[in-house]
Amino acid sequence: MTLSLAPPRLLSRLRHPLSLATGAAILTVGVGAVLVVAAGTDPSTAWAALDEGMFGSPYSVGTSLNSAAVLALIATGFSVAHRAGLVNVGGEGQLCAGGLAAAATGLALPVQVPAAVGIPLTLCAGFLGGAGWAWIAALLKTRRGTSEVITTLLLNFVGAGAVSVAVHEEGLLRQQVTSSETLPQSQALAEGARLPLIAGAQSPATAIVVVAAVAVVVTAVVLRYTGTGLKLTSVGHSPAASARLGLPVSRLQEGGLAVAGGLAGLAGACLVASAPYVLAEHFSSGYGFTGLVVGLLARGSLTAVAAVSLLLGFLTSGGINLQLAAGVPASSVQIVQSVLVLLIAAAMLWSNRRAGGTV
């Protein structure tokens, strides 16, 4: 009897998001090794460069953790909206809106504002900015039936355009132009609005790591153990049945998408509140779209959100050093990252089909 139960348990463990991510990472390493050899680089040299870029110094680790924290915040928000049956593809625009709101707030604060006041105000402004941006799509969804996929996607371009306008116009947020070499960016935020370092001067890791960790844990608890999480799950499974049970479907959908936007906006605020403490054009570096990928791969599992965010965060930092130290083309690094995403997606698709009894 015990033997007959072992294979299903083993398959269940293999279908776990962490197991799938680990297997995909191992296969990706193999693909990366093939590309390194094809580029004419010694594998041992390439591995040393990759390891150095990921774990070789406090600076490398700190940079990786900061990147992973931004991805985790965006992916956590995606998971909240997904629980309510919505697909939020507007993380990039919401991140831009949050960064814009945070920059405006941080620049408006007095120079001597204490950190205990300035940092919460700046981060709250970012959260509200992102939430408000997502709420536009939420209202169109609940009041007019417009697909949130379309509206959040289009709002990405509007958000990026708003940042561009703000940092190019002196009447808005652009720093005073003193010469033709003055960069189109804002002034630096007040000292009290800047996120503190958490690992000493040698590491760039900031409090965004703590913020992201708290956000992931709190969201996981709310979604799994509270009535709000149960209501969101019900709405996600069947809005019609939930409405018949008396649940405020529209309000829950609007709230879920607003929270998703708020977390992306919080990520944008943290980027602005980190060195060099300015709002600049393209400051997001595409985090919103990468965070969307993390959310899709995690499939609503907050544990998987943390794991995949760390994986991509460290891989990105290692890939940069791989280009610089080992001479591996940037395209090879992009191929490796794309292969990783495809493998995880394919493995999870296989997992879902096996769990559903189809092949």
Tab-separated table of N, CA, C and O in Angstrom, residues 260-334:
chain	number	residue	atom	x	y	z
A	260	ALA	N	-2.807	45.588	-6.859
A	260	ALA	CA	-1.759	45.175	-7.792
A	260	ALA	C	-0.999	46.382	-8.315
A	260	ALA	O	0.238	46.405	-8.350
A	261	GLY	N	-1.743	47.416	-8.712
A	261	GLY	CA	-1.097	48.640	-9.176
A	261	GLY	C	-0.340	49.342	-8.071
A	261	GLY	O	0.734	49.914	-8.300
A	262	GLY	N	-0.881	49.282	-6.860
A	262	GLY	CA	-0.201	49.920	-5.735
A	262	GLY	C	1.145	49.293	-5.434
A	262	GLY	O	2.124	49.990	-5.154
A	263	LEU	N	1.216	47.970	-5.510
A	263	LEU	CA	2.489	47.295	-5.255
A	263	LEU	C	3.501	47.596	-6.355
A	263	LEU	O	4.694	47.767	-6.094
A	264	ALA	N	3.028	47.681	-7.613
A	264	ALA	CA	3.932	48.079	-8.691
A	264	ALA	C	4.380	49.527	-8.502
A	264	ALA	O	5.551	49.867	-8.736
A	265	GLY	N	3.457	50.390	-8.087
A	265	GLY	CA	3.815	51.774	-7.808
A	265	GLY	C	4.794	51.890	-6.657
A	265	GLY	O	5.694	52.743	-6.665
A	266	LEU	N	4.649	51.022	-5.655
A	266	LEU	CA	5.591	50.985	-4.541
A	266	LEU	C	6.986	50.619	-5.028
A	266	LEU	O	7.992	51.172	-4.563
A	267	ALA	N	7.036	49.690	-5.979
A	267	ALA	CA	8.330	49.331	-6.574
A	267	ALA	C	8.954	50.540	-7.272
A	267	ALA	O	10.162	50.793	-7.165
A	268	GLY	N	8.127	51.305	-7.992
A	268	GLY	CA	8.632	52.504	-8.649
A	268	GLY	C	9.127	53.536	-7.657
A	268	GLY	O	10.153	54.195	-7.882
A	269	ALA	N	8.403	53.689	-6.547
A	269	ALA	CA	8.828	54.628	-5.515
A	269	ALA	C	10.169	54.211	-4.918
A	269	ALA	O	11.043	55.056	-4.651
A	270	CYS	N	10.346	52.904	-4.711
A	270	CYS	CA	11.613	52.419	-4.159
A	270	CYS	C	12.768	52.649	-5.127
A	270	CYS	O	13.899	52.953	-4.700
A	271	LEU	N	12.510	52.529	-6.427
A	271	LEU	CA	13.563	52.803	-7.403
A	271	LEU	C	13.984	54.264	-7.352
A	271	LEU	O	15.175	54.593	-7.403
A	272	VAL	N	13.004	55.165	-7.251
A	272	VAL	CA	13.311	56.590	-7.191
A	272	VAL	C	14.019	56.945	-5.887
A	272	VAL	O	14.902	57.811	-5.863
A	273	ALA	N	13.655	56.259	-4.808
A	273	ALA	CA	14.241	56.543	-3.503
A	273	ALA	C	15.573	55.828	-3.286
A	273	ALA	O	16.131	55.874	-2.197
A	274	SER	N	16.081	55.162	-4.309
A	274	SER	CA	17.397	54.518	-4.251
A	274	SER	C	18.371	55.309	-5.122
A	274	SER	O	17.962	56.093	-5.986
A	275	ALA	N	19.661	55.102	-4.897
A	275	ALA	CA	20.679	55.835	-5.649
A	275	ALA	C	20.445	55.698	-7.144
A	275	ALA	O	20.145	54.587	-7.620
A	276	PRO	N	20.521	56.813	-7.893
A	276	PRO	CA	20.990	58.165	-7.542
A	276	PRO	C	19.899	59.087	-7.016
A	276	PRO	O	20.048	60.310	-7.060
A	277	TYR	N	18.777	58.570	-6.594
A	277	TYR	CA	17.705	59.322	-5.930
A	277	TYR	C	17.058	60.369	-6.831
A	277	TYR	O	16.652	61.438	-6.369
A	278	VAL	N	16.924	60.054	-8.115
A	278	VAL	CA	16.287	60.975	-9.048
A	278	VAL	C	15.290	60.204	-9.903
A	278	VAL	O	15.361	58.974	-10.022
A	279	LEU	N	14.363	60.948	-10.483
A	279	LEU	CA	13.457	60.380	-11.478
A	279	LEU	C	14.028	60.710	-12.847
A	279	LEU	O	14.222	61.882	-13.178
A	280	ALA	N	14.325	59.691	-13.629
A	280	ALA	CA	14.892	59.882	-14.958
A	280	ALA	C	14.080	59.094	-15.975
A	280	ALA	O	13.368	58.144	-15.627
A	281	GLU	N	14.183	59.494	-17.212
A	281	GLU	CA	13.504	58.771	-18.274
A	281	GLU	C	14.037	57.341	-18.343
A	281	GLU	O	15.233	57.101	-18.184
A	282	HIS	N	13.159	56.381	-18.549
A	282	HIS	CA	13.516	54.960	-18.611
A	282	HIS	C	14.131	54.459	-17.295
A	282	HIS	O	14.934	53.536	-17.290
A	283	PHE	N	13.734	55.064	-16.178
A	283	PHE	CA	14.291	54.647	-14.893
A	283	PHE	C	13.863	53.230	-14.520
A	283	PHE	O	14.509	52.571	-13.705
A	284	SER	N	12.796	52.739	-15.130
A	284	SER	CA	12.281	51.428	-14.737
A	284	SER	C	13.072	50.274	-15.325
A	284	SER	O	13.037	49.157	-14.794
A	285	SER	N	13.780	50.503	-16.434
A	285	SER	CA	14.598	49.465	-17.073
A	285	SER	C	13.797	48.212	-17.430
A	285	SER	O	14.332	47.106	-17.447
A	286	GLY	N	12.502	48.372	-17.675
A	286	GLY	CA	11.687	47.226	-18.073
A	286	GLY	C	11.294	46.302	-16.951
A	286	GLY	O	10.829	45.171	-17.200
A	287	TYR	N	11.434	46.740	-15.700
A	287	TYR	CA	11.077	45.890	-14.561
A	287	TYR	C	9.610	45.460	-14.614
A	287	TYR	O	9.264	44.349	-14.204
A	288	GLY	N	8.739	46.352	-15.093
A	288	GLY	CA	7.324	46.031	-15.109
A	288	GLY	C	7.002	44.814	-15.954
A	288	GLY	O	6.189	43.970	-15.567
A	289	PHE	N	7.655	44.688	-17.104
A	289	PHE	CA	7.397	43.556	-17.978
A	289	PHE	C	8.045	42.277	-17.437
A	289	PHE	O	7.477	41.191	-17.533
A	290	THR	N	9.241	42.410	-16.861
A	290	THR	CA	9.885	41.234	-16.271
A	290	THR	C	9.100	40.737	-15.062
A	290	THR	O	8.956	39.528	-14.845
A	291	GLY	N	8.587	41.670	-14.256
A	291	GLY	CA	7.759	41.283	-13.121
A	291	GLY	C	6.493	40.573	-13.555
A	291	GLY	O	6.012	39.665	-12.870
A	292	LEU	N	5.959	40.970	-14.711
A	292	LEU	CA	4.800	40.275	-15.274
A	292	LEU	C	5.146	38.822	-15.578
A	292	LEU	O	4.361	37.911	-15.284
A	293	VAL	N	6.331	38.599	-16.139
A	293	VAL	CA	6.776	37.235	-16.431
A	293	VAL	C	6.880	36.424	-15.142
A	293	VAL	O	6.451	35.265	-15.074
A	294	VAL	N	7.438	37.031	-14.101
A	294	VAL	CA	7.558	36.343	-12.815
A	294	VAL	C	6.184	35.954	-12.290
A	294	VAL	O	5.966	34.825	-11.824
A	295	GLY	N	5.236	36.890	-12.372
A	295	GLY	CA	3.884	36.603	-11.902
A	295	GLY	C	3.219	35.493	-12.685
A	295	GLY	O	2.544	34.632	-12.115
A	296	LEU	N	3.418	35.485	-13.991
A	296	LEU	CA	2.837	34.424	-14.822
A	296	LEU	C	3.431	33.065	-14.480
A	296	LEU	O	2.718	32.054	-14.420
A	297	LEU	N	4.732	33.033	-14.262
A	297	LEU	CA	5.385	31.765	-13.949
A	297	LEU	C	5.013	31.264	-12.560
A	297	LEU	O	4.934	30.058	-12.327
A	298	ALA	N	4.801	32.190	-11.631
A	298	ALA	CA	4.498	31.792	-10.251
A	298	ALA	C	3.099	31.203	-10.110
A	298	ALA	O	2.832	30.452	-9.170
A	299	ARG	N	2.185	31.552	-11.010
A	299	ARG	CA	0.823	31.001	-11.003
A	299	ARG	C	0.110	31.192	-9.666
A	299	ARG	O	-0.604	30.328	-9.185
A	300	GLY	N	0.297	32.356	-9.058
A	300	GLY	CA	-0.404	32.645	-7.828
A	300	GLY	C	0.285	32.178	-6.570
A	300	GLY	O	-0.179	32.476	-5.465
A	301	SER	N	1.386	31.446	-6.675
A	301	SER	CA	2.119	30.986	-5.499
A	301	SER	C	3.103	32.069	-5.068
A	301	SER	O	4.007	32.437	-5.823
A	302	LEU	N	2.933	32.586	-3.857
A	302	LEU	CA	3.832	33.626	-3.366
A	302	LEU	C	5.212	33.067	-3.067
A	302	LEU	O	6.215	33.790	-3.133
A	303	THR	N	5.288	31.783	-2.724
A	303	THR	CA	6.598	31.141	-2.549
A	303	THR	C	7.357	31.140	-3.873
A	303	THR	O	8.546	31.429	-3.935
A	304	ALA	N	6.635	30.800	-4.942
A	304	ALA	CA	7.256	30.798	-6.262
A	304	ALA	C	7.628	32.206	-6.695
A	304	ALA	O	8.636	32.406	-7.382
A	305	VAL	N	6.831	33.195	-6.317
A	305	VAL	CA	7.172	34.592	-6.631
A	305	VAL	C	8.539	34.944	-6.055
A	305	VAL	O	9.401	35.507	-6.737
A	306	ALA	N	8.747	34.607	-4.781
A	306	ALA	CA	10.028	34.903	-4.145
A	306	ALA	C	11.176	34.149	-4.817
A	306	ALA	O	12.240	34.722	-5.090
A	307	ALA	N	10.949	32.864	-5.125
A	307	ALA	CA	12.013	32.043	-5.704
A	307	ALA	C	12.390	32.506	-7.108
A	307	ALA	O	13.573	32.671	-7.432
A	308	VAL	N	11.387	32.723	-7.959
A	308	VAL	CA	11.670	33.123	-9.334
A	308	VAL	C	12.259	34.533	-9.382
A	308	VAL	O	13.141	34.820	-10.195
A	309	SER	N	11.800	35.418	-8.504
A	309	SER	CA	12.357	36.772	-8.454
A	309	SER	C	13.836	36.735	-8.095
A	309	SER	O	14.661	37.433	-8.715
A	310	LEU	N	14.189	35.933	-7.101
A	310	LEU	CA	15.600	35.807	-6.731
A	310	LEU	C	16.412	35.222	-7.879
A	310	LEU	O	17.527	35.675	-8.172
A	311	LEU	N	15.849	34.215	-8.528
A	311	LEU	CA	16.555	33.558	-9.625
A	311	LEU	C	16.854	34.543	-10.750
A	311	LEU	O	17.999	34.658	-11.215
A	312	LEU	N	15.848	35.293	-11.176
A	312	LEU	CA	16.046	36.246	-12.264
A	312	LEU	C	16.894	37.433	-11.825
A	312	LEU	O	17.677	37.973	-12.617
A	313	GLY	N	16.752	37.859	-10.564
A	313	GLY	CA	17.549	38.965	-10.073
A	313	GLY	C	19.038	38.656	-10.079
A	313	GLY	O	19.862	39.453	-10.557
A	314	PHE	N	19.398	37.475	-9.582
A	314	PHE	CA	20.811	37.094	-9.555
A	314	PHE	C	21.314	36.769	-10.957
A	314	PHE	O	22.468	37.081	-11.290
A	315	LEU	N	20.469	36.167	-11.786
A	315	LEU	CA	20.894	35.840	-13.144
A	315	LEU	C	21.171	37.099	-13.956
A	315	LEU	O	22.121	37.141	-14.750
A	316	THR	N	20.375	38.138	-13.734
A	316	THR	CA	20.594	39.401	-14.444
A	316	THR	C	21.930	40.019	-14.068
A	316	THR	O	22.702	40.453	-14.930
A	317	SER	N	22.232	40.058	-12.776
A	317	SER	CA	23.508	40.618	-12.329
A	317	SER	C	24.682	39.781	-12.824
A	317	SER	O	25.700	40.319	-13.273
A	318	GLY	N	24.547	38.462	-12.763
A	318	GLY	CA	25.616	37.603	-13.256
A	318	GLY	C	25.815	37.749	-14.751
A	318	GLY	O	26.947	37.715	-15.248
A	319	GLY	N	24.714	37.950	-15.493
A	319	GLY	CA	24.813	38.107	-16.931
A	319	GLY	C	25.561	39.364	-17.326
A	319	GLY	O	26.319	39.371	-18.312
A	320	ILE	N	25.375	40.433	-16.568
A	320	ILE	CA	26.096	41.678	-16.863
A	320	ILE	C	27.598	41.467	-16.714
A	320	ILE	O	28.395	41.881	-17.574
A	321	ASN	N	28.011	40.811	-15.634
A	321	ASN	CA	29.436	40.560	-15.440
A	321	ASN	C	29.973	39.559	-16.454
A	321	ASN	O	31.147	39.613	-16.854
A	322	LEU	N	29.117	38.646	-16.915
A	322	LEU	CA	29.526	37.670	-17.920
A	322	LEU	C	29.900	38.369	-19.225
A	322	LEU	O	30.871	37.997	-19.887
A	323	GLN	N	29.173	39.407	-19.555
A	323	GLN	CA	29.499	40.182	-20.753
A	323	GLN	C	30.806	40.948	-20.574
A	323	GLN	O	31.634	41.003	-21.484
A	324	LEU	N	30.972	41.553	-19.392
A	324	LEU	CA	32.127	42.416	-19.173
A	324	LEU	C	33.409	41.626	-18.964
A	324	LEU	O	34.463	41.968	-19.523
A	325	ALA	N	33.354	40.571	-18.157
A	325	ALA	CA	34.575	39.868	-17.764
A	325	ALA	C	34.952	38.733	-18.705
A	325	ALA	O	36.143	38.452	-18.889
A	326	ALA	N	33.967	38.082	-19.302
A	326	ALA	CA	34.262	36.917	-20.143
A	326	ALA	C	34.055	37.179	-21.634
A	326	ALA	O	34.353	36.313	-22.451
A	327	GLY	N	33.531	38.336	-21.956
A	327	GLY	CA	33.345	38.660	-23.363
A	327	GLY	C	32.240	37.894	-24.045
A	327	GLY	O	32.207	37.809	-25.271
A	328	VAL	N	31.319	37.328	-23.279
A	328	VAL	CA	30.187	36.615	-23.869
A	328	VAL	C	29.198	37.646	-24.405
A	328	VAL	O	28.840	38.590	-23.705
A	329	PRO	N	28.740	37.513	-25.645
A	329	PRO	CA	27.826	38.505	-26.224
A	329	PRO	C	26.557	38.693	-25.402
A	329	PRO	O	26.053	37.745	-24.778
A	330	ALA	N	26.059	39.936	-25.398
A	330	ALA	CA	24.833	40.220	-24.648
A	330	ALA	C	23.668	39.382	-25.144
A	330	ALA	O	22.800	38.982	-24.359
A	331	SER	N	23.654	39.082	-26.449
A	331	SER	CA	22.564	38.281	-26.999
A	331	SER	C	22.524	36.886	-26.389
A	331	SER	O	21.444	36.303	-26.205
A	332	SER	N	23.691	36.343	-26.041
A	332	SER	CA	23.730	35.012	-25.419
A	332	SER	C	23.059	35.030	-24.059
A	332	SER	O	22.327	34.102	-23.692
A	333	VAL	N	23.310	36.101	-23.297
A	333	VAL	CA	22.687	36.227	-21.982
A	333	VAL	C	21.174	36.341	-22.123
A	333	VAL	O	20.412	35.732	-21.370
A	334	GLN	N	20.716	37.103	-23.107
A	334	GLN	CA	19.285	37.247	-23.326
A	334	GLN	C	18.650	35.923	-23.743
A	334	GLN	O	17.525	35.602	-23.339
